[in-house]
Coordinates of C-alpha atoms in Angstrom, one line a residue:
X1 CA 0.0 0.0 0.0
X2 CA 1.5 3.2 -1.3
X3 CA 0.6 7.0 -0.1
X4 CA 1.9 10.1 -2.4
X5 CA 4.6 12.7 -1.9
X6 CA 3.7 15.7 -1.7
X7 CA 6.5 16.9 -4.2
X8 CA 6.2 14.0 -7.0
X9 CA 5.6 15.2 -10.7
X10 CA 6.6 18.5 -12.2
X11 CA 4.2 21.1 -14.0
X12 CA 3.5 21.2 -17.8
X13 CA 2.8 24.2 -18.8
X14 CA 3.0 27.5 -17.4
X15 CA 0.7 29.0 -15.2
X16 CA -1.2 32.6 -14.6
X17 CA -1.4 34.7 -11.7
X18 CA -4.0 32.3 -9.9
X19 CA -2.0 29.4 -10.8
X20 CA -3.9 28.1 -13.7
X21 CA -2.6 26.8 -17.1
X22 CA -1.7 29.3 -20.0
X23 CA -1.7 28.9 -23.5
X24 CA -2.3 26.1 -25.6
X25 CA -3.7 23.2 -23.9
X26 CA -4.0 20.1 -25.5
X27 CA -8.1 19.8 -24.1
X28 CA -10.2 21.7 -22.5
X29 CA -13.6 21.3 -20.0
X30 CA -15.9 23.8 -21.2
X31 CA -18.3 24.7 -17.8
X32 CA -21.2 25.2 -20.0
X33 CA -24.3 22.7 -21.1
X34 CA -27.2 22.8 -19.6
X35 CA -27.7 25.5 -16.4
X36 CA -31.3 23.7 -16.0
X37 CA -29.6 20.7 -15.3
X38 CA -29.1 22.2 -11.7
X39 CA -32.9 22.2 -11.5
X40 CA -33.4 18.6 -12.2
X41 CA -31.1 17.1 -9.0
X42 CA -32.5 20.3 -6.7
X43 CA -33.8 20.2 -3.6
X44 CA -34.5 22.8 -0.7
X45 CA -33.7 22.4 3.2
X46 CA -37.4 24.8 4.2
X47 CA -38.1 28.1 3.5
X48 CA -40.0 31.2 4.6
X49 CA -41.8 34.0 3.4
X50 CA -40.4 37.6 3.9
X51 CA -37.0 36.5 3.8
X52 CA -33.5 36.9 1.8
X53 CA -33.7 33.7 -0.6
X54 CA -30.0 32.5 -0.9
X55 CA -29.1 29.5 -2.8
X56 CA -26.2 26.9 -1.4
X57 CA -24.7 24.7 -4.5
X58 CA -23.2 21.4 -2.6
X59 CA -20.7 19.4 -4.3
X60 CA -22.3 17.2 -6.8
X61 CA -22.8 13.7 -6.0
X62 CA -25.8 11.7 -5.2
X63 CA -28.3 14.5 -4.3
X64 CA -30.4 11.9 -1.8
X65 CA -27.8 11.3 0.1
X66 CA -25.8 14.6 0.3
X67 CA -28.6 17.2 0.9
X68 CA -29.5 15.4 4.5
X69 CA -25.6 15.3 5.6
X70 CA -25.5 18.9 5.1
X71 CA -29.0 19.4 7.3
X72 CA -27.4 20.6 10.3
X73 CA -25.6 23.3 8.6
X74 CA -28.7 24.7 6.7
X75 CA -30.5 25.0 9.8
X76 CA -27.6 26.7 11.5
X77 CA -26.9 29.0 9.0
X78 CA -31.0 30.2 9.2
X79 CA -31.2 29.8 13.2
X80 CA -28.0 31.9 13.8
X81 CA -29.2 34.8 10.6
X82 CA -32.3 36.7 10.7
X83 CA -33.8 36.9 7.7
X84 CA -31.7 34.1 5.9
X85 CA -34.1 31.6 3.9
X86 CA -31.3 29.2 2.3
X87 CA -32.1 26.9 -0.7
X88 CA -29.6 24.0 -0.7
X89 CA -29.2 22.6 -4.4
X90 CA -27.4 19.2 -5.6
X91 CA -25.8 20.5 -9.1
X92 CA -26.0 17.4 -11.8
X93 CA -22.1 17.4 -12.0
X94 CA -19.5 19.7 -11.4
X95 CA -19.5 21.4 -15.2
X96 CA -23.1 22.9 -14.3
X97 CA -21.7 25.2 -10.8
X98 CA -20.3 28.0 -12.9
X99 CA -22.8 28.5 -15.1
X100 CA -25.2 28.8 -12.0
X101 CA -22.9 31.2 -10.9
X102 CA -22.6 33.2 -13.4
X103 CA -26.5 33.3 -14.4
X104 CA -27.0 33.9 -11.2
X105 CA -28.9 31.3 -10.1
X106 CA -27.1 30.4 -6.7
X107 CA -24.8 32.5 -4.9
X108 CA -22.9 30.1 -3.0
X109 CA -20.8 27.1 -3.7
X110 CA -18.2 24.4 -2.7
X111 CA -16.5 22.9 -4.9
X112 CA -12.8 23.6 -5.5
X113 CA -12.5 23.1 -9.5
X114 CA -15.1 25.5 -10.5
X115 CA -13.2 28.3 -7.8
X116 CA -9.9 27.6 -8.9
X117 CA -12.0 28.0 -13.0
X118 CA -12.0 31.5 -12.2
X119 CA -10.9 32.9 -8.5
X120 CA -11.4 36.2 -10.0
X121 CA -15.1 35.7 -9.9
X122 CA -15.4 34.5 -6.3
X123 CA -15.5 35.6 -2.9
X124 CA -13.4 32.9 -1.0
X125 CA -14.7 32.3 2.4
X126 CA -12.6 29.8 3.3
X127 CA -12.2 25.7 3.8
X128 CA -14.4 23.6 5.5
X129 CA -13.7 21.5 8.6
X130 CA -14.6 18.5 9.6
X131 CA -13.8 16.4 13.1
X132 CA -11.0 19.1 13.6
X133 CA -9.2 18.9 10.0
X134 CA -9.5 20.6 7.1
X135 CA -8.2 17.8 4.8
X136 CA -9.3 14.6 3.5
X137 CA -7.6 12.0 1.1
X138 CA -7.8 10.4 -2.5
X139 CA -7.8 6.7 -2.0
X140 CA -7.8 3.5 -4.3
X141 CA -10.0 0.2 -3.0
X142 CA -10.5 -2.9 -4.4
X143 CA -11.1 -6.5 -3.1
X144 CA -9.5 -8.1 -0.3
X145 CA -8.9 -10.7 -2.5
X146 CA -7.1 -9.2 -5.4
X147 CA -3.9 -9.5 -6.7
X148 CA -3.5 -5.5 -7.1
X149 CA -1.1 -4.6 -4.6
X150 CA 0.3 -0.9 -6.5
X151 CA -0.4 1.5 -9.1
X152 CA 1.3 -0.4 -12.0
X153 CA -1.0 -3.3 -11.0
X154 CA -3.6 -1.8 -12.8
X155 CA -2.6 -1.9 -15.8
X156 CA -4.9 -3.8 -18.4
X157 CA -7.6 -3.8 -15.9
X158 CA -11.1 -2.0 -15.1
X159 CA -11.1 1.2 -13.1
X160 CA -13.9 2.8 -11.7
X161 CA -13.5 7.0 -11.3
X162 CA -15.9 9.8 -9.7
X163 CA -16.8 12.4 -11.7
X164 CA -14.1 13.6 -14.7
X165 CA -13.8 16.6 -12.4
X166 CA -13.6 15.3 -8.9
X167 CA -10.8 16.2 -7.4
X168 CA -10.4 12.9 -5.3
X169 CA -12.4 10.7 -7.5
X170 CA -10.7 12.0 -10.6
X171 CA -8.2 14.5 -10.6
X172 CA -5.5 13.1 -8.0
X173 CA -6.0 9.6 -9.1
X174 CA -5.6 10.0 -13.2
X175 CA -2.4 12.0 -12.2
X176 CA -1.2 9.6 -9.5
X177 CA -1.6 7.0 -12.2
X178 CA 0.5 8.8 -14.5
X179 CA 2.9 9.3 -12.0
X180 CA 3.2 5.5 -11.2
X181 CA 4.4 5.1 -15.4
X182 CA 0.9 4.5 -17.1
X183 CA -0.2 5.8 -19.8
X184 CA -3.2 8.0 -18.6
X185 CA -3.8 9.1 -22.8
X186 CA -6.7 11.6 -22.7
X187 CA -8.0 10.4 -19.1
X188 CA -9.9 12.1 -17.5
X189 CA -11.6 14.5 -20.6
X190 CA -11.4 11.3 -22.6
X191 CA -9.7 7.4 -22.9
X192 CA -7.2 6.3 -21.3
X193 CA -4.4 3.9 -23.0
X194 CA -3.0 1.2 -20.5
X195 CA -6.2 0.5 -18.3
X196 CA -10.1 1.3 -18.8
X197 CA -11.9 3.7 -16.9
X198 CA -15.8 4.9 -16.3
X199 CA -16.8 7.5 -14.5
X200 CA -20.0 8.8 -12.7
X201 CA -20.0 9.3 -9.3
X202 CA -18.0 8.5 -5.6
X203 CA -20.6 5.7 -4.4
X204 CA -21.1 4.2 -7.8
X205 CA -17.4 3.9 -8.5
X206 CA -17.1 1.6 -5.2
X207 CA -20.4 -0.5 -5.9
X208 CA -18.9 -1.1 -9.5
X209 CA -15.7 -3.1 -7.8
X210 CA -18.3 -4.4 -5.5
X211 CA -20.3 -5.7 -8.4
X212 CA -17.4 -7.1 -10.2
X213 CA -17.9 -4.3 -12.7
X214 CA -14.6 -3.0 -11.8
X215 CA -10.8 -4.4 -10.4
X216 CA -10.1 -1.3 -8.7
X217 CA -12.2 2.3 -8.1
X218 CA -10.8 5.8 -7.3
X219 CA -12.8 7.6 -4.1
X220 CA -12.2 10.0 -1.4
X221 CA -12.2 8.9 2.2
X222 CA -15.6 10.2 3.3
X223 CA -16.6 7.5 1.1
X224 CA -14.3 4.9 1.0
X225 CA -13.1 4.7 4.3
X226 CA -16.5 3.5 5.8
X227 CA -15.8 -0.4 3.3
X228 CA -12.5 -0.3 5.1
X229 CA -12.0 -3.4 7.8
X230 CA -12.2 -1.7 11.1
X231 CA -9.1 -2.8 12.0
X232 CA -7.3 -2.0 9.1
X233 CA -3.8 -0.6 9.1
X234 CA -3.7 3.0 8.0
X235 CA -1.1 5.2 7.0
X236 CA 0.7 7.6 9.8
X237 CA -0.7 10.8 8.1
X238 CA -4.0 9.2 7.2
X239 CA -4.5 8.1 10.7
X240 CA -3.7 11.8 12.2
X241 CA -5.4 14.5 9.5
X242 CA -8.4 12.3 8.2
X243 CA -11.6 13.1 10.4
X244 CA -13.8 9.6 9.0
X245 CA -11.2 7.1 9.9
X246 CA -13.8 6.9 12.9
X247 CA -16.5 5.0 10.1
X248 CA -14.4 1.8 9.2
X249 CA -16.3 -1.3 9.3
X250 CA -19.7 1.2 8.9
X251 CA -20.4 -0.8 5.4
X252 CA -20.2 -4.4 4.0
X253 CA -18.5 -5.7 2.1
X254 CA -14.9 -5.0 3.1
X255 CA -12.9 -3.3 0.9
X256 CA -8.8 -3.1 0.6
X257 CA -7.4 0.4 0.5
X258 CA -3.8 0.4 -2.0
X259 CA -3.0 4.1 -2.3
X260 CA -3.1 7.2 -0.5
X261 CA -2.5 10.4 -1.6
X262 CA -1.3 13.3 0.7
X263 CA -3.4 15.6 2.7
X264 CA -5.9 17.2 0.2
X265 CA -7.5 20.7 1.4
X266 CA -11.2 20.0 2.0
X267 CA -14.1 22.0 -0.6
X268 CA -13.7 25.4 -0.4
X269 CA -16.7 27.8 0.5
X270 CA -16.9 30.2 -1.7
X271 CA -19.7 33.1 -3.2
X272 CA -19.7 34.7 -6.2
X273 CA -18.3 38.4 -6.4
X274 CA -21.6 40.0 -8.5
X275 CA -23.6 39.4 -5.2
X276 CA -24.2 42.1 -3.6
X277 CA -25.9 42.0 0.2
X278 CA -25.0 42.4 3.5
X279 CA -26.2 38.5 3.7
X280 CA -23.0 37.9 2.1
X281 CA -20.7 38.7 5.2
X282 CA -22.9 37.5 7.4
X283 CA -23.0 34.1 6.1
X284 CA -19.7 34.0 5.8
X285 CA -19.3 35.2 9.6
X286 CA -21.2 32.4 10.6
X287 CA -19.7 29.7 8.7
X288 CA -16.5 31.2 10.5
X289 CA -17.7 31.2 13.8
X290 CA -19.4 28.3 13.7
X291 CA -17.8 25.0 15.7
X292 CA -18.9 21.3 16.6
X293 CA -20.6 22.8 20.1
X294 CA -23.1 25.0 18.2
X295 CA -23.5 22.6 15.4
X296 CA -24.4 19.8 17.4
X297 CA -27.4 22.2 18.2
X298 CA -28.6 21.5 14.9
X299 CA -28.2 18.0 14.3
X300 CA -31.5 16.1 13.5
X301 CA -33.1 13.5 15.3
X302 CA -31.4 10.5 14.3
X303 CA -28.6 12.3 12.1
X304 CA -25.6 9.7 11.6
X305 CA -22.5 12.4 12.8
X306 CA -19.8 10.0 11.2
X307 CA -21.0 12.2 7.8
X308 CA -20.9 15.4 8.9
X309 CA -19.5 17.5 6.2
X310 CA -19.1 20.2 8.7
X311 CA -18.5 21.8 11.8
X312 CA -16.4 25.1 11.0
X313 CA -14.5 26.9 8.2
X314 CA -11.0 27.6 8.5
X315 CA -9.7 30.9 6.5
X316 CA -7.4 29.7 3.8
X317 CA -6.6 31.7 0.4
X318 CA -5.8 30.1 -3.5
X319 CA -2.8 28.9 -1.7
X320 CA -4.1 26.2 -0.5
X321 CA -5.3 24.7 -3.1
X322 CA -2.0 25.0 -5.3
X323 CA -1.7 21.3 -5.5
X324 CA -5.2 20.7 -7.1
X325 CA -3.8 23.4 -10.0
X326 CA -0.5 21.8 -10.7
X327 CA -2.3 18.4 -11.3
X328 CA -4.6 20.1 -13.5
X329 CA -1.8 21.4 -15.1
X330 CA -0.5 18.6 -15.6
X331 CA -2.7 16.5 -17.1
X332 CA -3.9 19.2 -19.5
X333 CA -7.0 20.6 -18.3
X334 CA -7.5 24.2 -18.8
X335 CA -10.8 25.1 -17.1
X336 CA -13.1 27.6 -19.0

């Protein structure tokens, strides 16, 4: 079982201000089809009458199970603001948050691809934190009985990604793949060359190796972890910065965890700039000064808190999420 360095691979191309690729790349994800896509996986968390509608993107996923984990901090976010009446909508995939944005048809989101798309656009408020960290980790699984032991093992064989643009379910793995000699071809905008690879979404890409539709899948660890054995072995950093290590032996069947990467900086929380309100900062205040005390003051009856998605935000810049723009780099993707 392997776990990244922080400092393997080198940059392609050169980079702007922000960080993000500069001339000619050889593809490009266009953030554009449908903005009524948003519409079709939306959902709202209550709302009032005589109140400042704001709309909450959440990262897309599967919009059944993330709109509940994120309960506790809709109803914080309108208990501690007068006047607040928050929509929280599941975008179809992450192509669909800028335009949104930019139609203005949300005004807040969390995703770190579409911030990093344009920075200049958004208001950063900062990273989210869970169980104390504000990172989280790209893993690889597959079955306790395999004979994949490393990166290199997959080659010739079925993987199973999140979506193209998921940072942990995409992003970090195609590159760590590359970085372990195989030949990624157009992965993750199009085929790879020395394995094949689907993508859709984090829990689908587990149930297709648990369905023998897939050798190996690509997750982050608030999914993956929980199809860990709950005694299995972790690595040192894993162990200390990774806030779900606490949900291992939560689901069945077991799963067999072969790759780590480093430390990833959790979503981002971010607005866009052309929204103008006083709601703004105050939103952002309270995401600030919110912490696991006051949250739990929100939880629902019932509410599992192994998948909170939150308890504060922690005030980061662009910095931070420097590593997510040199793999981008990287592997060619020029976000527009």
């Amino acid at each position: 079982m392997t776990q990244e360095n922080a400092t393997t691979g080198s940059d392609s191309c050169s980079t702007d201000s922000y960080g993000r690729a500069s001339g000619v790349s050889r593809r490009k994800f266009i953030a554009a089809g449908s903005v009524g896509a948003l519409t079709l996986s939306a959902g709202c968390l209550g709302t009032s009458s005589g109140s400042e509608t704001i709309t909450m993107l959440l990262t897309p996923d599967t919009p059944s199970d993330v709109r509940p984990q994120y309960q506790p901090v809709h109803d914080m976010l309108e208990g501690e603001i007068d006047g607040l009446d928050l929509e929280m909508k599941v975008p179809q995939d992450y192509s669909a948050v800028r335009p949104a944005l930019e139609s203005e048809q949300a005004e807040i989101a969390m995703d770190d691809v579409t911030l990093i798309s344009a920075p200049e656009m958004m208001d950063l408020f900062g990273t989210a934190v869970t169980g104390g960290t504000a990172f989280y980790f790209s893993m690889m699984l597959t079955k306790p009985g395999s004979s994949i032991d490393e990166r290199t093992d997959l080659e010739g064989r079925d993987v199973a990604f999140a979506d193209r643009l998921s940072t942990s379910g995409s992003i970090f793995a195609v590159y760590a793949l590359k970085q372990a000699g195989l030949d990624v071809g157009d992965a993750p905008d199009g085929d790879p060359v020395d394995f094949d690879g689907t993508w859709s979404n984090h829990e689908d890409a587990v149930q297709r190796v648990i369905n023998d539709e897939a050798d190996a899948c690509c997750t982050w660890s608030g999914n993956g972890m929980a199809y860990l054995a709950e005694d299995q072995q972790l690595p040192q950093e894993v162990a200390q910065q990774d806030s779900f290590v606490g949900t291992r032996g939560d689901k069945s069947p077991t799963l067999r965890p072969f790759w780590w990467s480093f430390p990833i900086p959790k979503q981002p929380i971010y607005a866009r700039q052309s929204w103008e309100s006083d709601m703004k900062s105050e939103i952002r205040q309270a995401l600030l000064d919110s912490d696991r005390e006051l949250i739990d003051q929100y939880l629902p009856e019932g509410y599992n808190e192994d998948e909170l998605p939150f308890s504060t935000l922690e005030d980061t810049s662009m910095d931070n999420y420097q590593p997510v723009i040199k793999r981008l780099n990287d592997l060619g993707i020029q976000l527009g």
